[in-house]
PDB file of C-alpha atoms in Angstrom:
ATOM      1  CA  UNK A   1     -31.920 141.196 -89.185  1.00  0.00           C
ATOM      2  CA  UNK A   2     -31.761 144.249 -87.522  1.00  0.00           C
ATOM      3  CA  UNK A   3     -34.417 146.103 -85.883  1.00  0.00           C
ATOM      4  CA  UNK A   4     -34.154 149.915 -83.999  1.00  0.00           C
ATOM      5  CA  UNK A   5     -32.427 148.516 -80.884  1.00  0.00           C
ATOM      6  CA  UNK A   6     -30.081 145.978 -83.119  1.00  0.00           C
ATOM      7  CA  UNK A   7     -30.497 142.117 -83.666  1.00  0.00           C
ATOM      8  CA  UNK A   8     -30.776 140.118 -80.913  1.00  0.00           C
ATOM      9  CA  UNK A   9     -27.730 138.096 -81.986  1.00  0.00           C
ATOM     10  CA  UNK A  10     -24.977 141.107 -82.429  1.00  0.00           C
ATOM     11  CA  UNK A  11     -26.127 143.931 -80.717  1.00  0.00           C
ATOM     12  CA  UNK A  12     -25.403 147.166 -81.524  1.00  0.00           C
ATOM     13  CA  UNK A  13     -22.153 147.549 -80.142  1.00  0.00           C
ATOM     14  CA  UNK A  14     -22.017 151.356 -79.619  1.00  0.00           C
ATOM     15  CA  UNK A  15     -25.400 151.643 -77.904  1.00  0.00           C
ATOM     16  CA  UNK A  16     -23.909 149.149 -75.138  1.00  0.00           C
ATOM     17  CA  UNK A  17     -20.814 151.339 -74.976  1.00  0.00           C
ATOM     18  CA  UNK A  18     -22.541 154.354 -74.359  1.00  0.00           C
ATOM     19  CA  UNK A  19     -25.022 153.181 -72.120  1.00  0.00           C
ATOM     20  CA  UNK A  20     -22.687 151.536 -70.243  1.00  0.00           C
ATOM     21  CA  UNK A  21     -20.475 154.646 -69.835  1.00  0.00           C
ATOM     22  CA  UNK A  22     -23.628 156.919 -68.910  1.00  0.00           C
ATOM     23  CA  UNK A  23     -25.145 154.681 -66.335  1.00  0.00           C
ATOM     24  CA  UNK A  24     -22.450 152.084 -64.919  1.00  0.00           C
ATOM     25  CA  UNK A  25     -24.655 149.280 -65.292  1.00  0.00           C
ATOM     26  CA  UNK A  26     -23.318 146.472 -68.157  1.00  0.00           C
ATOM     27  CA  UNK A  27     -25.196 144.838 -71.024  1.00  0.00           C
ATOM     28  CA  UNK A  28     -26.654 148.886 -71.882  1.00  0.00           C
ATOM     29  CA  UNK A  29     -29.961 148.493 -73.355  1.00  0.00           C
ATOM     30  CA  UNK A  30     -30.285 144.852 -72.743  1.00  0.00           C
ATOM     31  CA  UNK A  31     -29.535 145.811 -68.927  1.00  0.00           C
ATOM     32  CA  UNK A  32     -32.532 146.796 -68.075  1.00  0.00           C
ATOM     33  CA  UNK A  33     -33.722 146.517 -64.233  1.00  0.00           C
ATOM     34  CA  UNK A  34     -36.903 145.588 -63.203  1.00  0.00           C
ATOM     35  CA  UNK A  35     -40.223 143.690 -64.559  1.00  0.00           C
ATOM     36  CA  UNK A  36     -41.263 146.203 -67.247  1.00  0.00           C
ATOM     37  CA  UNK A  37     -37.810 146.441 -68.676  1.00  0.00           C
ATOM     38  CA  UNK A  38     -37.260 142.865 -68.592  1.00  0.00           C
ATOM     39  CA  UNK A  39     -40.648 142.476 -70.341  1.00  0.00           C
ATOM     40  CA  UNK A  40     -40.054 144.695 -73.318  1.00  0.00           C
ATOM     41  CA  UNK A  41     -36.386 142.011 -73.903  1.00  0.00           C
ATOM     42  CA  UNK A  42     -38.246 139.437 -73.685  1.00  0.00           C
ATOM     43  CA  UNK A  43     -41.046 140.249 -76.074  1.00  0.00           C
ATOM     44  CA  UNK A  44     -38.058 141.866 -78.798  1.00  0.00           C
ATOM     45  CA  UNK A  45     -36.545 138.456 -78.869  1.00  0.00           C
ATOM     46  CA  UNK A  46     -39.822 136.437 -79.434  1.00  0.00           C
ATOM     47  CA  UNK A  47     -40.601 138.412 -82.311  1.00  0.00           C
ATOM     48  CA  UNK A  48     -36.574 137.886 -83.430  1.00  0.00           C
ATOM     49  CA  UNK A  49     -37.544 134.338 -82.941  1.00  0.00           C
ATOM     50  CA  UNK A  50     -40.248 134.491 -84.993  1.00  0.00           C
ATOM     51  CA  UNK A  51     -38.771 136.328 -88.137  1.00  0.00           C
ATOM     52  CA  UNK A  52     -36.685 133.018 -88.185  1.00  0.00           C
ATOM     53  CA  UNK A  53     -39.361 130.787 -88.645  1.00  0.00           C
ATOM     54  CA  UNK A  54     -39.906 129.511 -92.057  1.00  0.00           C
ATOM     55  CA  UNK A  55     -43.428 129.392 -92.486  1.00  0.00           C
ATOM     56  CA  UNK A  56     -44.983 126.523 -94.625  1.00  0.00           C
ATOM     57  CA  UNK A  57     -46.755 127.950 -97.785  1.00  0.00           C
ATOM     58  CA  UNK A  58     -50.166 127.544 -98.562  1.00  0.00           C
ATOM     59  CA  UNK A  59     -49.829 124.266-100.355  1.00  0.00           C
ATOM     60  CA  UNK A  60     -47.893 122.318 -97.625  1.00  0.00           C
ATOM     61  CA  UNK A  61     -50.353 123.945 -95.297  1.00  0.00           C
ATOM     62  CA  UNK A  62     -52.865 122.113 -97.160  1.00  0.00           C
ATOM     63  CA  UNK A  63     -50.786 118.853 -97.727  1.00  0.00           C
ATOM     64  CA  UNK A  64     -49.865 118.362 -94.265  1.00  0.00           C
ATOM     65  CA  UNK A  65     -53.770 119.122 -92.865  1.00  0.00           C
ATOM     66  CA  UNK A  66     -54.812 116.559 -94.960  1.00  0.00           C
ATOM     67  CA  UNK A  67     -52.091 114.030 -94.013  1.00  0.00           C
ATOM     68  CA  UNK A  68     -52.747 114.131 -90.390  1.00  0.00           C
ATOM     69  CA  UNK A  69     -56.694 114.087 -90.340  1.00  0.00           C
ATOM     70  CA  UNK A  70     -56.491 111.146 -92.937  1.00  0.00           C
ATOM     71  CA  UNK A  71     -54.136 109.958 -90.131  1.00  0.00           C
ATOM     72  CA  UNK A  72     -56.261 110.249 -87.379  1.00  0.00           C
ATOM     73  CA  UNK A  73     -59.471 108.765 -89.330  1.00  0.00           C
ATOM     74  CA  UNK A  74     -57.382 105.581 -89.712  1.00  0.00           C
ATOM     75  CA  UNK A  75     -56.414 105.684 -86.286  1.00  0.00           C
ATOM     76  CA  UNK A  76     -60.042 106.191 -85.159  1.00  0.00           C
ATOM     77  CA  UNK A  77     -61.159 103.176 -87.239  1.00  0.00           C
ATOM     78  CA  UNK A  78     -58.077 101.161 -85.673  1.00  0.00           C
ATOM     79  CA  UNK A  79     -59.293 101.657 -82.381  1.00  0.00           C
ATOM     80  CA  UNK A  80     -62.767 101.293 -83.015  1.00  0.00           C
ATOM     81  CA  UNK A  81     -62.238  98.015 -84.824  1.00  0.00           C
ATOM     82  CA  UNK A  82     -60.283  96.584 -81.897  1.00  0.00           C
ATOM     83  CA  UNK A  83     -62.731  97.947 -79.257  1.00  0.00           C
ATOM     84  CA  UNK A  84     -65.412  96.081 -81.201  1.00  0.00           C
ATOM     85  CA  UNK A  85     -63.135  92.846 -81.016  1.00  0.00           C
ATOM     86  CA  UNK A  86     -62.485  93.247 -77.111  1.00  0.00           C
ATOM     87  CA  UNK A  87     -65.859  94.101 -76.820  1.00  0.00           C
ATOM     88  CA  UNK A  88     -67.263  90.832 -78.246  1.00  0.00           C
ATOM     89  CA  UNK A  89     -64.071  88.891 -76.655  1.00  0.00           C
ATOM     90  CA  UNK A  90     -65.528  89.634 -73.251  1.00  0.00           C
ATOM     91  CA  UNK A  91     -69.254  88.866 -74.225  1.00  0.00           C
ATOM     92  CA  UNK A  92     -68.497  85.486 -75.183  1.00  0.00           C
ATOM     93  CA  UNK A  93     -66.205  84.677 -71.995  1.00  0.00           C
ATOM     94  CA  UNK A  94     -68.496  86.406 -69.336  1.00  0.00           C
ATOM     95  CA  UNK A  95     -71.663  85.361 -71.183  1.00  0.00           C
TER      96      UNK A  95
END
């Protein structure tokens, strides 16, 4: 995946050759000095990142929402169930 500036993985090899030549600095337009430069690198290669990501479809969207609130209802009920048992544990030894 390439994008104006090149992908983030193989660069564009003749933009770091002639940056490199004009300016003296290595790396050419991945080189960049200070915050704002360093800013716009970072922000190319989060959305290089993110044109990775397989994204679920709607369906597994849908399957996987249902499997973890049924999951956390049971868990809910778990917990209440054995909150109720400690609870009535302790009645019966304190009084």
């Amino acid at each position: 995946m390439t994008d104006a500036v090149g992908s983030i993985d193989m660069p564009d090899a003749e933009d770091d050759a002639s940056e490199s030549k004009k300016r003296g600095r290595k790396g050419g337009k991945r080189g960049k000095k200070g915050p704002l430069g360093r800013l716009a690198v970072f922000y190319r290669q989060i959305v290089a990142e993110l044109r990775k990501v397989v994204w679920p479809t709607r369906s597994q969207l849908t399957s996987y929402t249902t499997v973890v609130i049924v999951f956390v209802v049971v868990m809910i009920g778990l917990v209440t169930v054995i909150d109720f048992g400690f609870q009535e544990a302790v009645k019966y030894v304190f009084g």
